[in-house]
Every structure is written in C-alpha cells, then in structure tokens.
Coordinates of C-alpha atoms in Angstrom, one line a residue:
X198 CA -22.2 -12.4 -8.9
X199 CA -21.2 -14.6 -12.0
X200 CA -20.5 -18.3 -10.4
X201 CA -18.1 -19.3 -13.3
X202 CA -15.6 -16.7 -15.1
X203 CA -16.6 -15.6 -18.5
X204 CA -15.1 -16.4 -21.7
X205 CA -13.6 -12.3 -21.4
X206 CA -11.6 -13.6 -18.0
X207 CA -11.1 -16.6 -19.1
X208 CA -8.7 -15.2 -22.3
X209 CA -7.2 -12.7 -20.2
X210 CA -6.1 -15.6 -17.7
X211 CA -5.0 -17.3 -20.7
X212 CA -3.1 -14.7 -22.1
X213 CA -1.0 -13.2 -19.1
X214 CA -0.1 -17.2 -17.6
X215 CA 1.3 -17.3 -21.1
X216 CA 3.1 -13.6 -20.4
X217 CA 4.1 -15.4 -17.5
X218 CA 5.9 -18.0 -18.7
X219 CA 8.2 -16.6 -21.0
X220 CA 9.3 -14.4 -18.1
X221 CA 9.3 -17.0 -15.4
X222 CA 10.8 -17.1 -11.4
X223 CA 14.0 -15.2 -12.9
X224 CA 12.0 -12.3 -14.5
X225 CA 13.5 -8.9 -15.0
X226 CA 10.9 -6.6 -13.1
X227 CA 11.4 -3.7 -15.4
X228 CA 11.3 -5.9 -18.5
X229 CA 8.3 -7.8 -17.4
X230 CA 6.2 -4.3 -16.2
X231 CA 7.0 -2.6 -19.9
X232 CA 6.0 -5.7 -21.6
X233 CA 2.3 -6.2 -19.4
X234 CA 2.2 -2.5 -19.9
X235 CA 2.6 -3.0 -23.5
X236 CA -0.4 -5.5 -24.0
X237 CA -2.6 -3.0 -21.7
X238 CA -2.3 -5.0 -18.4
X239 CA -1.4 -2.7 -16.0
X240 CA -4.1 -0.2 -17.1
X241 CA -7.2 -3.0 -17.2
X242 CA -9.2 -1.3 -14.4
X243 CA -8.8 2.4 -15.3
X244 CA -11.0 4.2 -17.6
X245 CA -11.0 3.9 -21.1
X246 CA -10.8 7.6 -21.9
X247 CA -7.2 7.7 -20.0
X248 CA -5.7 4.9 -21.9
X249 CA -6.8 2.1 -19.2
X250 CA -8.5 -1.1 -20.2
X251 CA -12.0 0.2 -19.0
X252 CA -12.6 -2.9 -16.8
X253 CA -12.3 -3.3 -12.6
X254 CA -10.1 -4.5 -10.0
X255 CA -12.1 -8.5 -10.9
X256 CA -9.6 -7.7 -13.9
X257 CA -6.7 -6.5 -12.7
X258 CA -6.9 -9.2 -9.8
X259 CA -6.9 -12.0 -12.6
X260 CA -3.6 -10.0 -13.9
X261 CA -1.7 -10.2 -10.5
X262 CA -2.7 -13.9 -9.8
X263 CA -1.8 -15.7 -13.2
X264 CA 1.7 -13.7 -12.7
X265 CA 2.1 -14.6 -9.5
X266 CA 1.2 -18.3 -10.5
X267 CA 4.2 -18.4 -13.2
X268 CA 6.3 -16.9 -10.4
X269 CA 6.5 -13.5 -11.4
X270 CA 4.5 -11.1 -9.3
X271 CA 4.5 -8.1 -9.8
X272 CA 4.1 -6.2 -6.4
X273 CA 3.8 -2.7 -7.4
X274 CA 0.3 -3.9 -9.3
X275 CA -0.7 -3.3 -5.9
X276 CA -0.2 -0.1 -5.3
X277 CA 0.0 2.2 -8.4
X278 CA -2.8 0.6 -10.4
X279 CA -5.0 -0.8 -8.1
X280 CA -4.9 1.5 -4.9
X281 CA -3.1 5.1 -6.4
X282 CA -5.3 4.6 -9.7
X283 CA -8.3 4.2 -8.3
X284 CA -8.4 6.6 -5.6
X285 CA -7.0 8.6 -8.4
X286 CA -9.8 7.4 -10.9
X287 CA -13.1 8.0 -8.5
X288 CA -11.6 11.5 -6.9
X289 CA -8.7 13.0 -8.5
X290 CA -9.7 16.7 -10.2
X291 CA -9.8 16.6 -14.0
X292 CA -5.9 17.1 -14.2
X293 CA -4.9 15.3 -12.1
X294 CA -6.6 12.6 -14.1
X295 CA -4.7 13.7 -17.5
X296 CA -1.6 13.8 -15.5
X297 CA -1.3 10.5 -13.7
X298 CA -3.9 7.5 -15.2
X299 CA -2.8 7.7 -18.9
X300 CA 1.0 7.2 -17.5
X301 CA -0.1 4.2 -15.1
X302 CA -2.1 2.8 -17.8
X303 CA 1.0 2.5 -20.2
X304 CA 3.6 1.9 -17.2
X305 CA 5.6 5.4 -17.9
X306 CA 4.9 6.5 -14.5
X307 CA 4.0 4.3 -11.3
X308 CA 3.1 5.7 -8.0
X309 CA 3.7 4.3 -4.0
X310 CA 1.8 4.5 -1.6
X311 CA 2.3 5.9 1.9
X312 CA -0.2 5.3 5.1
X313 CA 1.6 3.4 7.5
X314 CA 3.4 5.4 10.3
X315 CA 6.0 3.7 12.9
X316 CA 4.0 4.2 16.2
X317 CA -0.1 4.0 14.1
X318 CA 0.2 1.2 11.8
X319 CA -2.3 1.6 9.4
X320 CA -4.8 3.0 12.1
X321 CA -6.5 6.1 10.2
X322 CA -7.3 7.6 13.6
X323 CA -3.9 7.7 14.5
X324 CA -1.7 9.3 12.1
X325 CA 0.4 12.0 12.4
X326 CA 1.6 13.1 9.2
X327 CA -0.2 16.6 9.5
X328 CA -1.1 19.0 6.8
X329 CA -1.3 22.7 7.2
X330 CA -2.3 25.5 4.7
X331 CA 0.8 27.8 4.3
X332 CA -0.7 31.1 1.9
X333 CA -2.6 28.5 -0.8
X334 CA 0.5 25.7 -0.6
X335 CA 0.7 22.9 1.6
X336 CA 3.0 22.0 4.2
X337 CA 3.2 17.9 5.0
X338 CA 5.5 16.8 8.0
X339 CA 5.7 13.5 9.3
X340 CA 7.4 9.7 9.2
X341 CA 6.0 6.8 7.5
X342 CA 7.5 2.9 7.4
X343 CA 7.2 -0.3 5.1
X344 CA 6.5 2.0 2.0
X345 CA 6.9 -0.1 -1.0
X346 CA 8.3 1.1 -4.3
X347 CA 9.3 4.7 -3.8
X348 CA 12.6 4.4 -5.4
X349 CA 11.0 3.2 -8.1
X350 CA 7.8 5.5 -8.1
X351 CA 7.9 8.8 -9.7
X352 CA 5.2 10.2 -6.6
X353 CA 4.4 8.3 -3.6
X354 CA 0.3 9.0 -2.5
X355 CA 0.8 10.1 1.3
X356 CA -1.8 9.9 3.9
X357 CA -1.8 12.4 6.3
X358 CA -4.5 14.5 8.4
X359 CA -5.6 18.3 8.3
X360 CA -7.7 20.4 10.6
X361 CA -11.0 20.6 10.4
X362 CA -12.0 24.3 10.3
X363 CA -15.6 23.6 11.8
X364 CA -14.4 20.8 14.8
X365 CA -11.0 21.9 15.2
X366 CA -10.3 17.7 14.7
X367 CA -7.7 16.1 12.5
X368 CA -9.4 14.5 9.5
X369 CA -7.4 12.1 6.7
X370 CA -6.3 13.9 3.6
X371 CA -4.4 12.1 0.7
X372 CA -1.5 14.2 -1.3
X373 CA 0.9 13.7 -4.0
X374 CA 4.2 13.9 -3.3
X375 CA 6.8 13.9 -6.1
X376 CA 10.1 11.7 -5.5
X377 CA 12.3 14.8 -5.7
X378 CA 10.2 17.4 -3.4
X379 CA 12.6 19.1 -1.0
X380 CA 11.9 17.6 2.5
X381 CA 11.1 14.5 1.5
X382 CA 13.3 12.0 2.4
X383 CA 13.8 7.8 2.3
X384 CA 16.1 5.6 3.9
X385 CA 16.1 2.1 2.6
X386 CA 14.6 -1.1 5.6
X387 CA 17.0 -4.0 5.7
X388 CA 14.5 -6.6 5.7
X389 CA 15.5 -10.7 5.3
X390 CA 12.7 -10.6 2.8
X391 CA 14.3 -11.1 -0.7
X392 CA 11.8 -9.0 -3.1
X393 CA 12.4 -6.5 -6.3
X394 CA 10.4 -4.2 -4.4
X395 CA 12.3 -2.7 -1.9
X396 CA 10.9 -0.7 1.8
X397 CA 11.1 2.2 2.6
X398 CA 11.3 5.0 5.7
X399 CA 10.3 8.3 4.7
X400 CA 10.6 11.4 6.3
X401 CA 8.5 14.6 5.2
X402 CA 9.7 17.8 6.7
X403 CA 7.7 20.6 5.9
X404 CA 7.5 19.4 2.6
X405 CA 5.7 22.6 0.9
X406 CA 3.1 21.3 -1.8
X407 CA 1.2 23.4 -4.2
X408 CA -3.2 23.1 -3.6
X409 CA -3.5 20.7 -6.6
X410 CA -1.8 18.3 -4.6
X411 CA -4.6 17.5 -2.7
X412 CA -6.3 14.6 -4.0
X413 CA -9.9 15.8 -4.8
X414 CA -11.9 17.2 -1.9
X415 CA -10.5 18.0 1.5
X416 CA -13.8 16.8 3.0
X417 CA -13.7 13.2 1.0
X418 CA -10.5 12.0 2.8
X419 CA -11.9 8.9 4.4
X420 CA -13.9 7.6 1.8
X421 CA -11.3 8.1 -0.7
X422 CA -8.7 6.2 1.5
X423 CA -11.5 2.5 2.3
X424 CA -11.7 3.2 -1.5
X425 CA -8.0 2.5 -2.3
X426 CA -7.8 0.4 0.8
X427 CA -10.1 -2.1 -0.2
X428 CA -8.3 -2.9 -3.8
X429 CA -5.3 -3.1 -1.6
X430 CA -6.4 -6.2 -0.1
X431 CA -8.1 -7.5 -2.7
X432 CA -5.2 -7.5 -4.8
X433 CA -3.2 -8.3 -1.7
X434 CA -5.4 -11.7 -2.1
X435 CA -4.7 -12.1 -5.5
X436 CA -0.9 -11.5 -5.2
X437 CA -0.9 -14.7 -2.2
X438 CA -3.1 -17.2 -4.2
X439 CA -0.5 -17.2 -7.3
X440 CA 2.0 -17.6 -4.3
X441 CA 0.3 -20.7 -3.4
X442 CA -0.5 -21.6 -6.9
X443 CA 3.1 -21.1 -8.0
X444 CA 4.3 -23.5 -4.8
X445 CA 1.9 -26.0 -5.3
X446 CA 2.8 -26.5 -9.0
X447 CA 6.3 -27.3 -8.1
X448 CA 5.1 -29.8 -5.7
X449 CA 2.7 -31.7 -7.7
X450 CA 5.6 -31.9 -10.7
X451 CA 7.8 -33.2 -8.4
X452 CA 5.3 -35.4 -6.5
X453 CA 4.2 -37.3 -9.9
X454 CA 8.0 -37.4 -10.9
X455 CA 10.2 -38.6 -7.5
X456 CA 9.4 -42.2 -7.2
X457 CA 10.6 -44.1 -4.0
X458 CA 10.2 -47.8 -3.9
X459 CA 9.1 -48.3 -7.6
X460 CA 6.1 -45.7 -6.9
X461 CA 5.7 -41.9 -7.1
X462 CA 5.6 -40.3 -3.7
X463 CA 2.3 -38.8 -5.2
X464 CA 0.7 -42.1 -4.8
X465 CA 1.0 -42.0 -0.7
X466 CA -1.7 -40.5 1.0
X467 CA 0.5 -38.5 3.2
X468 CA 1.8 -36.6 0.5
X469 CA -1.5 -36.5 -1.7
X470 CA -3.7 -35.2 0.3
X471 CA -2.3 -32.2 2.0
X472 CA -1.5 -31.3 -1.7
X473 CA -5.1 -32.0 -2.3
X474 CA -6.3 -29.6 0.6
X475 CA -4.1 -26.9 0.0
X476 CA -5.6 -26.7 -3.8
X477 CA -9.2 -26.7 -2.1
X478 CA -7.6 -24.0 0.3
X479 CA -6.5 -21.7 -2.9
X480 CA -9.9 -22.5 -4.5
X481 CA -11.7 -21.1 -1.9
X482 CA -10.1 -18.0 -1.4
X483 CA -10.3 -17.3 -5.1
X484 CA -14.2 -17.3 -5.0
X485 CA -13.9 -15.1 -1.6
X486 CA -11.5 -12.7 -3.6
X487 CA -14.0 -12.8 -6.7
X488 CA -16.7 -11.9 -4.8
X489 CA -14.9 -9.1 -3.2
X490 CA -13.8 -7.7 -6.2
X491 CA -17.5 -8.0 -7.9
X492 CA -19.0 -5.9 -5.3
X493 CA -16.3 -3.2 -5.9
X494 CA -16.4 -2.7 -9.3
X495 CA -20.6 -2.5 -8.7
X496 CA -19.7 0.4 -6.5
X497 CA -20.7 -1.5 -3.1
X498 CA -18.3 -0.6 -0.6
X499 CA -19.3 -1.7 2.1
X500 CA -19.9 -5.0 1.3
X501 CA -16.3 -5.0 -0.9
X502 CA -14.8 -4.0 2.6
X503 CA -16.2 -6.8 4.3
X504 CA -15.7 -9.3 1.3
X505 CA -12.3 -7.8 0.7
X506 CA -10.6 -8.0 4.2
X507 CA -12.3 -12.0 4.2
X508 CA -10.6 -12.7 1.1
X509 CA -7.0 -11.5 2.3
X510 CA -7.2 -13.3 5.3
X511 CA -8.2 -16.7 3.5
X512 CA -5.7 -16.3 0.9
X513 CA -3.1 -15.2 3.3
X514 CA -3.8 -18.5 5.4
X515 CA -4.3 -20.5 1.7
X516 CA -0.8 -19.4 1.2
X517 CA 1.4 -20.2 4.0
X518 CA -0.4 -23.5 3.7
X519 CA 0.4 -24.3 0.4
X520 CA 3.8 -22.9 0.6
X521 CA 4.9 -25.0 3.7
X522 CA 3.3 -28.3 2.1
X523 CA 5.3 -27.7 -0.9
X524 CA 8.3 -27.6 0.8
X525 CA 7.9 -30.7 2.9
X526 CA 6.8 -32.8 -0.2
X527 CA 10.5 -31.9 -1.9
X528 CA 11.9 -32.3 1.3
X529 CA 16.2 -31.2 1.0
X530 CA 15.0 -30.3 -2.2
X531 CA 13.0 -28.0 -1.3
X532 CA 15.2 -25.6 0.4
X533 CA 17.5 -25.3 -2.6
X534 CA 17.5 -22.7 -4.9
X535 CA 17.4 -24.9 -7.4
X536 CA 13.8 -25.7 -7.2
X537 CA 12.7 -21.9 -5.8
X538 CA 10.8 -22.9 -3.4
X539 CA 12.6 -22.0 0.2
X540 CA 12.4 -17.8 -0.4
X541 CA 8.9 -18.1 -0.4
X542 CA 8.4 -19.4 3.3
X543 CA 9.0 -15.7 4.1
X544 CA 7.6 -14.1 1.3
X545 CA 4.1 -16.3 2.2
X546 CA 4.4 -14.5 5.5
X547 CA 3.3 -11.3 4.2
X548 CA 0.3 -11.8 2.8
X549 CA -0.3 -12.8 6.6
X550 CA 1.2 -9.5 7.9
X551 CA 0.3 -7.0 5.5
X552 CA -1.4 -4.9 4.6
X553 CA -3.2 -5.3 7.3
X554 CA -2.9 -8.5 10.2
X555 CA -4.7 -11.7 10.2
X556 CA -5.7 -10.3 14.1
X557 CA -6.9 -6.8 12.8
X558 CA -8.9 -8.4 10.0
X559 CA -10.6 -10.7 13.0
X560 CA -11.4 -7.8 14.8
X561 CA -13.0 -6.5 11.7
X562 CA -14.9 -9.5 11.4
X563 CA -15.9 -9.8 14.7
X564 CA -16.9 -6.5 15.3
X565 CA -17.9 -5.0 12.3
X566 CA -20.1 -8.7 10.9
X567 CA -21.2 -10.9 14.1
X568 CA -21.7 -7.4 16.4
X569 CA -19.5 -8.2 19.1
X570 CA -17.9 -5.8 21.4
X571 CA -14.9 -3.8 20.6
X572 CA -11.4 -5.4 21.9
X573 CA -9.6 -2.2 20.9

C-alpha cells in the first residue's frame, strides 16, 4: 500500500474540491450530480468498457470526501456507484452490465439499495424478504426500512433470501427491482435529519420479477452482498471525514478571525488544541479508509472487510469529534444557520449509526480480529 497519494489522486482531489466550491453548502443535488457525472466522477470505479473511469473505490472515495469537504456530499455516491455498481460490476450477467453501469457512469440512471428490514437490521441471517420461483419469474415479498434514495432511483437493489433446493435453508439473493413494479410500494420516514436524500419504507408484495432479475448466480448471494457491503462502509468513511473536514474549516477560519482581548481565540490553548486533535483524528481515519479501499480494489476481501468496517468506525468517531469542537469554538455562532454548522450535529450521528453501529463493528473486531467469544 502506497504511503503518500500519487500525483493521479492527487489531481483528482484537486479537481473535484474545486467542483466543490463553486457548488458549495447550498448546492442543488441534481445540478451538482449531472455536473460530477459530466466530468466522469460518478463512474471512476467502474469499468472502462461501460463508460466508467476504470479506477476503484480508493478513487471514488477521494470523490465523496473532497465533496463532502466543500460541503456538498453527495450521499447517493454511496449507494448506486459504489455498492449497486460494483456488485453489479463483479456479478451482474452481461446485460445487465450494458443496461445499468454505462447509465451510473454518466448519472442517467442511479440505483438504491435495499437490505435493511424493521425487525433484522442489516443481519444477513435474518431477513425475510423471501424469493420464490413462480413458472421462470420471481415473486419478492417483504418490508425493508431506512432505504435511501428510492424516489430518486430508477431500481432499488433488494436483498432478500430463496430456498436452497439441496438444504431446504434460506440463502441471500440480490434482485432488481424497478421503481414502478406493481407491489412495490414506499412510504416516506419523517426523520429530524435535514438531508436531500430522503428514507424510505418499502413494502414488496408479491412483487413478480422476470429471471434476469436476479443478480448473477443464485448460489453467489453472500459473496456478492460483503462485496457491495464493504464499499458501503468505505465510502460511508469517506462521506464522515469531509464532514469533519467541512466542520473543522469553519472553525479554524473563525478561530484565526474572532479576536477577544486584542488576540484571536486561536491563540488559546483551549481552543487550539482540540482543533488540533480533531485534524489528527480525521488524518487517521483517512489512512485507515486508504488502506481499506487499497485492499479492495487488489481483490482482498477479507482483509478490505476488516480494514473497511475499522475505517468507518474511526471516521465515524473522527466526525462527531470534529463536528462538536467546531461548534463550541463559534459558540452562539455556531448554532446559526448562518455559519452551517448546527445541522451537522445530527448529520455527524450517522456515520456513527449507519450503515452499520459503532457496537456491531466492535463485535466484528472483537470477534472476527482478537478471537474472542461471540456476544451475539
């Protein structure tokens, strides 16, 4: 793994913080995704011969985080690029491949996607969104929750199980499901979060699907969904450090500007060096996120899963951090909306929260990497 960026991600940092910019914290989403679509953004880790950019989710990570540091993320990065268009990418049949990734790539189309359930989380082993063979369709019935983006998607990728003809046990299978398929239903979450991206429950009843809906092989279910899953947090780590980034600006502007007693309050301790740990917070879980995202795109995915779900949790603590400091440097100031800072105590809170908990991701850790017991 590279230890410094190369001159490649170095100009593609370069050149989206500038796209950035122009847009700002008052973008237009829809303006802002044609425009990164435009200059091949969106597309950077799919294949070259589907119109993508050829490179990985190390790219595409770089993408999310320089937008999210000029205080425009763009959340749905996270799931139609990085999660739908890879799964899609590594598995999908040949045209399903045509269909989907060129449209991705150049932001015609996006995708959602759809694993969590209201009483399984996003616990594989415990969904019950069921698939069963109907003649050679598919029927899908179900509930999912906190599904991002499907108003705006033109498919949502769902998750659900089918029966295993030689076990008789339910095994994950991923489908696409078109916006406007009879039986498939959504009704908008009032959520306190303030985002562009809206939530979603859906319902699927007996949502009849032709074969080709099935993503790839029947029998690849669970590999294909750790390999979306683990872009989801990388990216998911990406989208919190230009968070904190974004915060942390604000409050070192205003830290060298607001002087008290013939000094700027950046020349106190008490306000310097929190500032100070929270950038060594952010730095760190770059390099975490970096190294996930390396040993993805070199096709190792086990160590990605372990790298990946370390990275989210760092940035998702970096992030909170950086956020809160922020605000208590501007003080008052800080909870106006003139200075953008106050919406993001809550949005910080997701990168804590989702896609997956700080507690699951400990279990993981604690499990999975030191060997201990199972809690769960």
């Amino acid at each position: 793994m590279p230890t410094t960026e190369t001159e490649e991600h170095k100009a593609l940092r370069s050149a989206v913080s500038a796209l950035g910019k122009r847009h700002g914290r008052t973008y237009d989403r829809e303006q802002l995704w044609s425009e990164a679509a435009k200059l091949g953004y969106l597309g950077v880790n799919l294949p070259e011969e589907y119109g993508g950019g050829g490179g990985g989710i190390s790219e595409l990570s770089i993408v999310l985080e320089e937008l999210g540091a000029a205080g425009c993320p763009l959340l749905m990065m996270v799931v139609s690029p990085a999660i739908c268009g890879t799964v899609i990418a590594r598995f999908g049949t040949e045209p399903q491949k045509q269909t989907w990734l060129p449209a991705l790539a150049d932001g015609t189309r996006t995708m959602a996607f759809g694993i969590t359930e209201p009483d399984a989380g996003s616990n594989s082993h415990r969904i019950t969104t069921t698939a069963r063979k109907d003649g050679t369709d598919w029927l899908l019935t179900g509930r999912k929750v906190f599904i991002s983006g499907v108003d705006l998607a033109d498919a949502t990728l769902i998750v659900g199980r089918t029966e295993d003809s030689r076990t008789g046990r339910l095994k994950p299978c991923l489908f696409i499901v078109p916006r406007d398929a009879d039986g498939f239903t959504r009704r908008q979450i009032d959520m306190e979060l303030q985002a562009a991206e809206k939530q979603f429950e859906l319902t699927l009843d007996d949502v009849r699907l032709p074969a080709d809906a099935l993503v790839g092989d029947e029998d690849a279910g669970l590999l294909q969904l750790f390999a979306g899953l683990n872009p989801e947090r990388i990216m998911t780590a990406a989208f919190a450090i230009g968070m904190g980034r974004y915060a942390l600006a604000r409050a070192v502007e205003y830290a060298r500007d607001r002087t008290v007693w013939d000094a700027p309050i950046g020349a106190h301790q008490a306000i310097a060096h929190p500032l100070a740990q929270a950038h060594i917070d952010l730095e760190l879980a770059r390099l975490m996120m970096q190294k996930a995202a390396y040993l993805y795109d070199a096709g190792d995915d086990v160590g990605a899963g372990e790298a990946a779900n370390m990275a989210k949790y760092a940035a998702g603590e970096a992030c909170v951090r950086a956020v809160d400091q922020s605000v208590h440097t501007l003080g008052g100031n800080g909870l106006t909306r003139e200075f953008g800072l106050a919406s993001l105590i809550t949005a910080a809170r997701v990168a804590r929260i989702a896609p997956v908990s700080r507690e699951m991701i400990l279990n993981y850790v604690s499990h999975q990497t030191l060997g201990l017991p199972k809690s769960y």
